[in-house]
Coordinates of N, CA, C and O in Angstrom, one line a residue:
I36 N 12.6 -13.4 -10.1 CA 13.4 -13.5 -8.8 C 14.5 -12.5 -9.0 O 15.3 -12.4 -10.0
L37 N 14.6 -11.6 -8.0 CA 15.6 -10.5 -8.0 C 16.7 -10.8 -7.0 O 16.5 -11.2 -5.9
D38 N 18.0 -10.7 -7.6 CA 19.2 -10.8 -6.7 C 19.3 -9.4 -6.1 O 19.7 -8.5 -6.8
V39 N 19.1 -9.3 -4.8 CA 19.1 -8.0 -4.2 C 20.5 -7.4 -4.2 O 20.7 -6.2 -4.2
F40 N 21.6 -8.2 -4.1 CA 22.9 -7.7 -4.2 C 23.3 -7.0 -5.5 O 23.7 -5.9 -5.5
S41 N 23.0 -7.7 -6.6 CA 23.3 -7.1 -7.9 C 22.2 -6.3 -8.5 O 22.4 -5.6 -9.4
R42 N 21.0 -6.4 -7.9 CA 19.8 -5.7 -8.4 C 19.4 -6.1 -9.8 O 18.8 -5.4 -10.5
K43 N 19.8 -7.4 -10.1 CA 19.4 -7.9 -11.4 C 18.3 -9.0 -11.3 O 18.3 -9.7 -10.3
V44 N 17.5 -9.2 -12.3 CA 16.6 -10.3 -12.3 C 17.3 -11.5 -12.7 O 18.0 -11.5 -13.8
V45 N 17.3 -12.5 -11.9 CA 18.0 -13.8 -12.2 C 17.1 -14.9 -12.6 O 17.6 -16.0 -13.0
G46 N 15.8 -14.8 -12.3 CA 14.9 -15.9 -12.7 C 13.5 -15.3 -12.8 O 13.1 -14.4 -12.1
W47 N 12.8 -15.9 -13.8 CA 11.4 -15.5 -14.0 C 10.7 -16.6 -14.8 O 11.3 -17.4 -15.4
S48 N 9.4 -16.5 -14.7 CA 8.5 -17.5 -15.4 C 7.2 -16.9 -15.6 O 6.7 -16.1 -14.8
L49 N 6.6 -17.2 -16.7 CA 5.2 -16.7 -17.0 C 4.2 -17.8 -17.0 O 4.6 -18.9 -17.4
G50 N 3.0 -17.6 -16.6 CA 2.0 -18.6 -16.7 C 0.6 -17.9 -16.8 O 0.5 -16.7 -16.6
E51 N -0.4 -18.7 -17.1 CA -1.7 -18.1 -17.2 C -2.3 -17.7 -15.8 O -3.2 -16.8 -15.7
E52 N -1.7 -18.2 -14.8 CA -2.1 -17.9 -13.4 C -1.0 -18.1 -12.5 O -0.1 -18.9 -12.8
Q53 N -1.0 -17.5 -11.3 CA 0.0 -17.7 -10.3 C -0.1 -19.1 -9.8 O -1.2 -19.6 -9.5
S54 N 1.0 -19.8 -9.7 CA 1.0 -21.2 -9.2 C 2.4 -21.6 -8.7 O 3.4 -20.9 -9.0
E55 N 2.5 -22.7 -8.0 CA 3.8 -23.2 -7.5 C 4.6 -23.6 -8.7 O 5.9 -23.5 -8.7
E56 N 4.0 -24.1 -9.8 CA 4.8 -24.4 -11.0 C 5.5 -23.2 -11.6 O 6.7 -23.3 -12.0
V57 N 4.8 -22.1 -11.7 CA 5.5 -20.9 -12.2 C 6.6 -20.5 -11.3 O 7.7 -20.1 -11.7
A58 N 6.4 -20.5 -10.0 CA 7.4 -20.1 -9.0 C 8.6 -21.1 -9.1 O 9.8 -20.6 -9.1
L59 N 8.3 -22.4 -9.1 CA 9.4 -23.3 -9.1 C 10.3 -23.2 -10.4 O 11.5 -23.3 -10.4
S60 N 9.6 -22.9 -11.5 CA 10.3 -22.7 -12.8 C 11.2 -21.4 -12.7 O 12.4 -21.4 -13.2
A61 N 10.7 -20.4 -12.0 CA 11.5 -19.2 -11.9 C 12.7 -19.4 -11.0 O 13.9 -19.0 -11.2
F62 N 12.5 -20.2 -9.9 CA 13.7 -20.6 -9.0 C 14.7 -21.4 -9.7 O 15.9 -21.2 -9.6
K63 N 14.2 -22.4 -10.6 CA 15.1 -23.2 -11.3 C 16.0 -22.3 -12.3 O 17.2 -22.5 -12.3
M64 N 15.4 -21.4 -12.9 CA 16.1 -20.5 -13.8 C 17.1 -19.7 -13.0 O 18.3 -19.5 -13.4
A65 N 16.7 -19.2 -11.8 CA 17.6 -18.4 -11.0 C 18.8 -19.2 -10.5 O 20.0 -18.7 -10.6
F66 N 18.6 -20.4 -10.0 CA 19.7 -21.2 -9.6 C 20.6 -21.6 -10.7 O 21.9 -21.6 -10.5
T67 N 20.1 -21.9 -11.9 CA 20.9 -22.3 -13.0 C 21.7 -21.1 -13.5 O 22.9 -21.2 -13.8
S68 N 21.0 -19.9 -13.7 CA 21.7 -18.7 -14.2 C 22.8 -18.2 -13.3 O 23.9 -17.7 -13.7
C69 N 22.6 -18.3 -12.0 CA 23.6 -17.9 -11.0 C 24.7 -18.9 -10.8 O 25.9 -18.6 -10.5
G70 N 24.4 -20.2 -11.0 CA 25.4 -21.2 -10.8 C 25.6 -21.6 -9.3 O 26.5 -22.4 -9.0
F71 N 24.7 -21.1 -8.4 CA 24.9 -21.5 -7.0 C 23.5 -21.2 -6.3 O 22.7 -20.5 -6.9
L72 N 23.4 -21.8 -5.1 CA 22.2 -21.5 -4.3 C 22.5 -20.3 -3.4 O 23.6 -20.2 -2.9
P73 N 21.5 -19.5 -3.2 CA 21.7 -18.4 -2.4 C 21.7 -18.8 -0.9 O 21.2 -19.9 -0.5
N74 N 22.3 -17.9 -0.1 CA 22.3 -18.2 1.4 C 20.9 -18.0 2.0 O 20.5 -18.7 2.9
E75 N 20.2 -17.0 1.4 CA 18.9 -16.6 2.0 C 17.9 -16.2 0.9 O 18.3 -15.6 -0.1
I76 N 16.6 -16.6 1.1 CA 15.6 -16.3 0.1 C 14.4 -15.7 0.9 O 14.0 -16.3 1.9
W77 N 13.9 -14.6 0.5 CA 12.8 -13.9 1.1 C 11.6 -14.1 0.1 O 11.7 -13.9 -1.1
L78 N 10.4 -14.4 0.7 CA 9.2 -14.6 -0.1 C 8.1 -13.7 0.5 O 8.1 -13.3 1.6
D79 N 7.1 -13.4 -0.4 CA 5.9 -12.7 0.1 C 5.0 -13.8 0.6 O 5.4 -15.0 0.8
N80 N 3.7 -13.6 0.6 CA 2.8 -14.5 1.2 C 1.8 -15.1 0.2 O 0.6 -15.2 0.5
D81 N 2.2 -15.4 -1.0 CA 1.3 -15.9 -2.0 C 0.8 -17.3 -1.5 O 1.5 -18.0 -0.9
L82 N -0.4 -17.6 -1.9 CA -1.0 -18.9 -1.4 C -0.3 -20.1 -1.9 O -0.2 -21.1 -1.2
Y83 N 0.3 -20.1 -3.1 CA 0.9 -21.3 -3.7 C 2.2 -21.6 -2.9 O 2.7 -22.7 -3.1
Y84 N 2.7 -20.8 -2.1 CA 3.9 -21.1 -1.3 C 3.5 -22.1 -0.2 O 4.3 -22.7 0.5
N85 N 2.2 -22.3 0.1 CA 1.7 -23.3 1.1 C 1.4 -24.6 0.5 O 0.9 -25.5 1.2
T86 N 1.6 -24.8 -0.8 CA 1.3 -26.1 -1.4 C 2.3 -27.1 -1.0 O 3.5 -26.8 -0.6
A87 N 1.9 -28.4 -1.0 CA 2.8 -29.5 -0.6 C 4.1 -29.5 -1.4 O 5.2 -29.7 -0.9
K88 N 3.9 -29.3 -2.7 CA 5.0 -29.4 -3.7 C 6.0 -28.3 -3.4 O 7.3 -28.5 -3.3
F89 N 5.6 -27.1 -3.1 CA 6.5 -26.0 -2.8 C 7.1 -26.2 -1.4 O 8.3 -25.9 -1.3
K90 N 6.4 -26.7 -0.5 CA 7.0 -26.9 0.8 C 8.1 -28.0 0.8 O 9.1 -27.9 1.4
R91 N 7.9 -29.0 -0.1 CA 9.0 -30.0 -0.3 C 10.2 -29.3 -0.9 O 11.4 -29.7 -0.5
F92 N 10.0 -28.4 -1.8 CA 11.1 -27.7 -2.4 C 11.9 -26.9 -1.4 O 13.1 -26.9 -1.3
V93 N 11.2 -26.2 -0.5 CA 11.8 -25.4 0.5 C 12.6 -26.3 1.5 O 13.7 -26.0 1.8
L94 N 12.0 -27.4 1.9 CA 12.7 -28.3 2.8 C 13.9 -28.9 2.2 O 15.0 -29.0 2.8
S95 N 13.9 -29.2 0.9 CA 15.0 -29.8 0.2 C 16.2 -28.8 0.2 O 17.4 -29.1 0.3
T96 N 15.9 -27.5 -0.1 CA 16.9 -26.5 -0.1 C 17.4 -26.1 1.3 O 18.6 -25.8 1.5
Q97 N 16.5 -26.2 2.3 CA 16.9 -25.9 3.7 C 17.9 -27.0 4.1 O 18.8 -26.7 4.9
S98 N 17.7 -28.2 3.7 CA 18.6 -29.3 4.1 C 20.0 -29.1 3.6 O 21.0 -29.7 4.2
I99 N 20.2 -28.2 2.6 CA 21.6 -28.0 2.2 C 22.0 -26.5 2.5 O 23.0 -26.0 1.9
G100 N 21.3 -25.9 3.4 CA 21.8 -24.6 4.0 C 21.1 -23.4 3.6 O 21.5 -22.3 4.0
V101 N 20.1 -23.4 2.7 CA 19.4 -22.2 2.3 C 18.4 -21.8 3.4 O 17.6 -22.6 3.9
T102 N 18.4 -20.5 3.8 CA 17.5 -20.0 4.8 C 16.3 -19.3 4.0 O 16.6 -18.5 3.1
W103 N 15.1 -19.7 4.4 CA 13.9 -19.1 3.8 C 13.2 -18.2 4.8 O 13.0 -18.6 6.0
K104 N 12.9 -17.0 4.4 CA 12.1 -16.1 5.3 C 10.9 -15.6 4.6 O 10.9 -15.3 3.4
F105 N 9.8 -15.6 5.3 CA 8.5 -15.2 4.7 C 8.1 -13.9 5.3 O 8.2 -13.7 6.5
G106 N 7.8 -12.9 4.4 CA 7.5 -11.6 4.8 C 6.2 -11.5 5.5 O 5.3 -12.4 5.3
E107 N 6.0 -10.5 6.4 CA 4.8 -10.3 7.1 C 3.7 -9.9 6.1 O 4.0 -9.0 5.2
P108 N 2.5 -10.4 6.2 CA 1.4 -9.9 5.3 C 1.2 -8.4 5.4 O 1.3 -7.8 6.5
H109 N 1.0 -7.8 4.3 CA 0.6 -6.3 4.2 C 1.8 -5.4 4.8 O 1.5 -4.4 5.3
M110 N 3.0 -5.9 4.7 CA 4.2 -5.1 5.1 C 5.2 -5.0 3.9 O 6.2 -5.6 3.9
P111 N 4.8 -4.1 2.9 CA 5.7 -4.0 1.8 C 7.1 -3.5 2.1 O 8.0 -3.7 1.3
T112 N 7.2 -2.8 3.2 CA 8.5 -2.2 3.6 C 9.6 -3.3 3.8 O 10.8 -3.1 3.7
E113 N 9.1 -4.5 4.2 CA 10.1 -5.6 4.4 C 10.7 -6.1 3.1 O 11.7 -6.7 3.1
R114 N 10.0 -5.8 2.0 CA 10.5 -6.2 0.7 C 10.7 -4.9 -0.2 O 10.3 -4.9 -1.3
A115 N 11.3 -3.9 0.4 CA 11.4 -2.6 -0.3 C 12.1 -2.8 -1.7 O 11.7 -2.1 -2.6
E116 N 13.2 -3.6 -1.7 CA 13.9 -3.7 -3.0 C 13.0 -4.3 -4.1 O 13.0 -3.9 -5.2
I117 N 12.2 -5.3 -3.7 CA 11.4 -6.0 -4.6 C 10.2 -5.0 -5.1 O 9.9 -4.9 -6.3
E118 N 9.6 -4.4 -4.1 CA 8.5 -3.5 -4.5 C 9.0 -2.3 -5.4 O 8.4 -1.9 -6.3
S119 N 10.2 -1.8 -5.1 CA 10.8 -0.8 -5.9 C 11.1 -1.3 -7.3 O 10.8 -0.6 -8.3
F120 N 11.6 -2.5 -7.4 CA 11.8 -3.1 -8.7 C 10.6 -3.2 -9.5 O 10.5 -2.8 -10.7
F121 N 9.5 -3.8 -8.9 CA 8.2 -3.9 -9.7 C 7.7 -2.6 -10.1 O 7.3 -2.4 -11.3
S122 N 7.8 -1.6 -9.3 CA 7.3 -0.2 -9.7 C 8.1 0.3 -10.9 O 7.5 0.7 -11.8
K123 N 9.4 0.2 -10.8 CA 10.2 0.7 -11.9 C 10.1 -0.1 -13.2 O 9.9 0.5 -14.3
F124 N 10.0 -1.4 -13.0 CA 9.9 -2.3 -14.2 C 8.6 -2.0 -14.9 O 8.6 -1.9 -16.1
Q125 N 7.5 -1.9 -14.2 CA 6.2 -1.7 -14.8 C 6.1 -0.3 -15.4 O 5.6 -0.2 -16.5
K126 N 6.6 0.7 -14.7 CA 6.5 2.1 -15.3 C 7.4 2.3 -16.4 O 7.0 2.9 -17.4
Q127 N 8.6 1.8 -16.4 CA 9.6 2.2 -17.4 C 9.7 1.2 -18.5 O 10.0 1.6 -19.6
L128 N 9.3 -0.1 -18.3 CA 9.5 -1.0 -19.4 C 8.2 -1.7 -19.9 O 8.1 -2.1 -21.0
C129 N 7.2 -1.7 -19.0 CA 5.9 -2.4 -19.4 C 4.8 -1.5 -19.9 O 4.0 -1.8 -20.7
S130 N 4.8 -0.3 -19.3 CA 3.7 0.6 -19.5 C 3.4 1.0 -21.0 O 2.2 1.3 -21.3
D131 N 4.4 0.9 -21.8 CA 4.1 1.3 -23.2 C 3.8 0.1 -24.1 O 3.6 0.2 -25.3
K132 N 3.8 -1.1 -23.5 CA 3.5 -2.3 -24.2 C 2.0 -2.5 -24.4 O 1.2 -2.2 -23.5
K133 N 1.6 -3.0 -25.6 CA 0.2 -3.2 -25.9 C -0.5 -4.2 -24.9 O -1.7 -4.0 -24.7
F134 N 0.2 -5.1 -24.4 CA -0.4 -6.1 -23.5 C -0.5 -5.7 -22.0 O -1.1 -6.4 -21.3
F135 N 0.1 -4.6 -21.6 CA 0.2 -4.2 -20.2 C -1.0 -3.4 -19.8 O -1.3 -2.4 -20.4
I136 N -1.8 -3.9 -18.8 CA -3.0 -3.2 -18.4 C -2.8 -2.6 -17.0 O -3.7 -2.0 -16.5
G137 N -1.7 -2.7 -16.4 CA -1.5 -2.2 -15.1 C -1.1 -3.3 -14.1 O -0.8 -4.4 -14.5
E138 N -1.1 -2.9 -12.8 CA -0.7 -3.9 -11.8 C -1.7 -5.0 -11.6 O -1.4 -6.1 -11.2
G139 N -3.0 -4.8 -11.9 CA -4.0 -5.8 -11.8 C -5.2 -5.3 -11.1 O -5.2 -4.3 -10.4
I140 N -6.3 -6.0 -11.2 CA -7.6 -5.6 -10.7 C -7.5 -5.6 -9.2 O -8.2 -4.7 -8.6
Q141 N -6.8 -6.4 -8.5 CA -6.7 -6.4 -7.0 C -5.7 -5.5 -6.4 O -5.5 -5.5 -5.2
S142 N -5.0 -4.8 -7.2 CA -4.0 -3.9 -6.7 C -4.6 -2.8 -5.8 O -5.6 -2.3 -6.0
R143 N -3.8 -2.6 -4.7 CA -4.2 -1.6 -3.7 C -3.9 -0.2 -4.2 O -4.3 0.8 -3.7
N144 N -3.0 -0.1 -5.2 CA -2.6 1.2 -5.8 C -3.6 1.6 -6.8 O -3.8 1.0 -7.9
R145 N -4.4 2.6 -6.5 CA -5.5 3.0 -7.4 C -5.0 3.3 -8.8 O -5.7 3.1 -9.8
R146 N -3.8 3.9 -8.9 CA -3.3 4.2 -10.2 C -2.8 3.0 -11.0 O -2.7 3.0 -12.2
G147 N -2.6 1.9 -10.3 CA -2.2 0.6 -10.9 C -3.3 -0.2 -11.4 O -3.1 -1.2 -12.1
R148 N -4.5 0.1 -11.0 CA -5.7 -0.8 -11.4 C -6.1 -0.4 -12.8 O -6.3 0.8 -13.1
P149 N -6.4 -1.4 -13.6 CA -7.0 -1.1 -14.9 C -8.4 -0.7 -14.8 O -9.2 -1.2 -14.0
S150 N -8.8 0.2 -15.6 CA -10.2 0.7 -15.6 C -11.1 -0.4 -16.3 O -10.6 -1.2 -17.1
A151 N -12.4 -0.3 -16.0 CA -13.3 -1.3 -16.6 C -13.3 -1.1 -18.1 O -13.5 -2.1 -18.8
E152 N -13.2 0.1 -18.6 CA -13.2 0.4 -20.0 C -12.0 -0.3 -20.7 O -12.1 -0.8 -21.8
L153 N -10.8 -0.2 -20.0 CA -9.6 -0.8 -20.6 C -9.7 -2.3 -20.6 O -9.4 -3.0 -21.6
I154 N -10.3 -2.9 -19.6 CA -10.5 -4.4 -19.6 C -11.4 -4.8 -20.7 O -11.2 -5.7 -21.4
K155 N -12.5 -4.0 -20.9 CA -13.5 -4.3 -21.9 C -12.8 -4.2 -23.3 O -13.0 -5.0 -24.2
K156 N -11.9 -3.2 -23.5 CA -11.2 -3.0 -24.7 C -10.3 -4.2 -25.0 O -10.3 -4.7 -26.1
Y157 N -9.6 -4.7 -24.0 CA -8.7 -5.8 -24.2 C -9.5 -7.1 -24.6 O -9.0 -7.9 -25.4
W158 N -10.6 -7.3 -23.9 CA -11.4 -8.4 -24.3 C -11.9 -8.4 -25.7 O -12.0 -9.4 -26.4
S159 N -12.2 -7.2 -26.2 CA -12.7 -7.0 -27.6 C -11.6 -7.2 -28.6 O -11.8 -7.6 -29.7
M160 N -10.3 -7.1 -28.2 CA -9.2 -7.2 -29.1 C -8.3 -8.4 -28.7 O -7.1 -8.4 -29.0
K161 N -8.9 -9.4 -28.1 CA -8.2 -10.6 -27.6 C -7.3 -11.2 -28.7 O -6.2 -11.6 -28.5
K162 N -7.8 -11.3 -29.9 CA -7.1 -11.9 -31.0 C -5.8 -11.1 -31.4 O -4.9 -11.7 -32.0
E163 N -5.7 -9.9 -31.0 CA -4.6 -9.0 -31.4 C -3.5 -9.1 -30.3 O -2.4 -8.6 -30.5
L164 N -3.8 -9.7 -29.2 CA -2.8 -9.8 -28.1 C -1.7 -10.8 -28.4 O -1.9 -11.7 -29.2
P165 N -0.5 -10.6 -27.9 CA 0.6 -11.5 -28.2 C 0.3 -13.0 -27.8 O -0.4 -13.2 -26.8
T166 N 0.9 -13.9 -28.5 CA 0.8 -15.3 -28.1 C 1.7 -15.5 -26.9 O 2.5 -14.6 -26.6
V167 N 1.7 -16.7 -26.3 CA 2.5 -17.0 -25.2 C 4.0 -16.9 -25.6 O 4.8 -16.3 -24.9
Q168 N 4.3 -17.4 -26.8 CA 5.7 -17.3 -27.3 C 6.2 -15.9 -27.5 O 7.3 -15.5 -27.2
E169 N 5.3 -15.0 -28.1 CA 5.6 -13.6 -28.3 C 5.8 -12.9 -26.9 O 6.7 -12.1 -26.8
L170 N 4.9 -13.2 -26.0 CA 5.0 -12.6 -24.7 C 6.3 -13.0 -24.0 O 6.9 -12.2 -23.4
N171 N 6.7 -14.3 -24.1 CA 7.9 -14.7 -23.5 C 9.1 -14.0 -24.1 O 10.0 -13.6 -23.4
A172 N 9.1 -13.8 -25.4 CA 10.2 -13.1 -26.1 C 10.2 -11.6 -25.7 O 11.3 -11.1 -25.4
Q173 N 9.0 -11.0 -25.6 CA 9.0 -9.6 -25.1 C 9.5 -9.5 -23.7 O 10.3 -8.6 -23.4
F174 N 9.1 -10.4 -22.8 CA 9.5 -10.4 -21.4 C 11.0 -10.6 -21.3 O 11.7 -9.9 -20.5
T175 N 11.6 -11.5 -22.1 CA 13.0 -11.8 -22.1 C 13.8 -10.5 -22.5 O 14.7 -10.1 -21.8
K176 N 13.3 -9.8 -23.5 CA 13.9 -8.6 -23.9 C 13.8 -7.5 -22.9 O 14.8 -6.8 -22.6
M177 N 12.7 -7.4 -22.2 CA 12.5 -6.4 -21.1 C 13.4 -6.6 -20.0 O 14.0 -5.7 -19.4
I178 N 13.6 -7.9 -19.6 CA 14.5 -8.3 -18.5 C 15.9 -7.9 -18.9 O 16.7 -7.4 -18.1
Q179 N 16.3 -8.2 -20.1 CA 17.7 -7.8 -20.6 C 17.9 -6.3 -20.5 O 18.9 -5.8 -20.1
Q180 N 16.9 -5.6 -21.0 CA 16.9 -4.1 -20.9 C 17.1 -3.6 -19.5 O 17.9 -2.7 -19.2
Y181 N 16.4 -4.2 -18.6 CA 16.5 -3.8 -17.2 C 17.8 -4.2 -16.6 O 18.5 -3.4 -16.0
N182 N 18.3 -5.4 -16.8 CA 19.5 -5.9 -16.2 C 20.8 -5.2 -16.8 O 21.7 -5.0 -16.1
F183 N 20.8 -4.9 -18.1 CA 22.0 -4.4 -18.7 C 21.9 -3.0 -19.3 O 22.8 -2.5 -20.0
G184 N 20.8 -2.3 -19.0 CA 20.6 -1.0 -19.5 C 20.6 0.1 -18.4 O 20.9 -0.2 -17.3
T185 N 20.1 1.2 -18.8 CA 20.1 2.4 -17.8 C 19.1 2.2 -16.7 O 19.2 2.7 -15.7
Y186 N 18.1 1.3 -17.0 CA 17.0 1.1 -16.0 C 17.7 0.5 -14.7 O 17.4 0.8 -13.6
H187 N 18.6 -0.5 -14.9 CA 19.3 -1.2 -13.8 C 20.1 -0.2 -13.0 O 20.1 -0.1 -11.8
D188 N 20.8 0.7 -13.7 CA 21.7 1.7 -13.1 C 20.8 2.7 -12.2 O 21.2 3.0 -11.1
E189 N 19.7 3.1 -12.8 CA 18.8 4.0 -12.0 C 18.2 3.3 -10.8 O 18.1 3.9 -9.7
A190 N 17.9 2.0 -10.9 CA 17.3 1.3 -9.8 C 18.4 1.1 -8.7 O 18.1 1.2 -7.5
A191 N 19.6 0.8 -9.1 CA 20.7 0.6 -8.1 C 21.0 1.9 -7.3 O 21.3 1.9 -6.1
T192 N 20.9 3.0 -8.0 CA 21.3 4.3 -7.3 C 20.1 4.9 -6.5 O 20.4 5.6 -5.6
S193 N 18.9 4.5 -6.8 CA 17.8 5.0 -6.1 C 17.5 4.3 -4.8 O 16.7 4.8 -4.0
L194 N 18.0 3.1 -4.6 CA 17.7 2.4 -3.4 C 18.7 2.7 -2.3 O 19.7 3.1 -2.3

């Protein structure tokens, strides 16, 4: 979760797949680390935002004044700050990590898609990949580097 005003990552969560549990965990971290609820939250159109559990979460925060806005499908310009963050974070902090294979198989960015050879290579070396705990530690370190290092300064001045 990116605070657009400070350009810092204020909440995140990792899981084996995208789910409302992962999203709710990231929001909990964001609200706790900031110490307040935001006035407005923008979301993309992931399917798990339509689950009953996530809808209850949205309604409970709306009842105390939080405004939720859902971006239009296939309109990344509505979320320019977020899209810019992901691009910079992946290129500058993730790309040299052993576990990073790109944006994902379904990415529309041809340069962001992992090749079939790379996927095959990772399956063959599955035992060498980091554990969940190691991945969480790496991700925590990368977030800190982004928030408090030169990466954050570059992102703030480029937007």
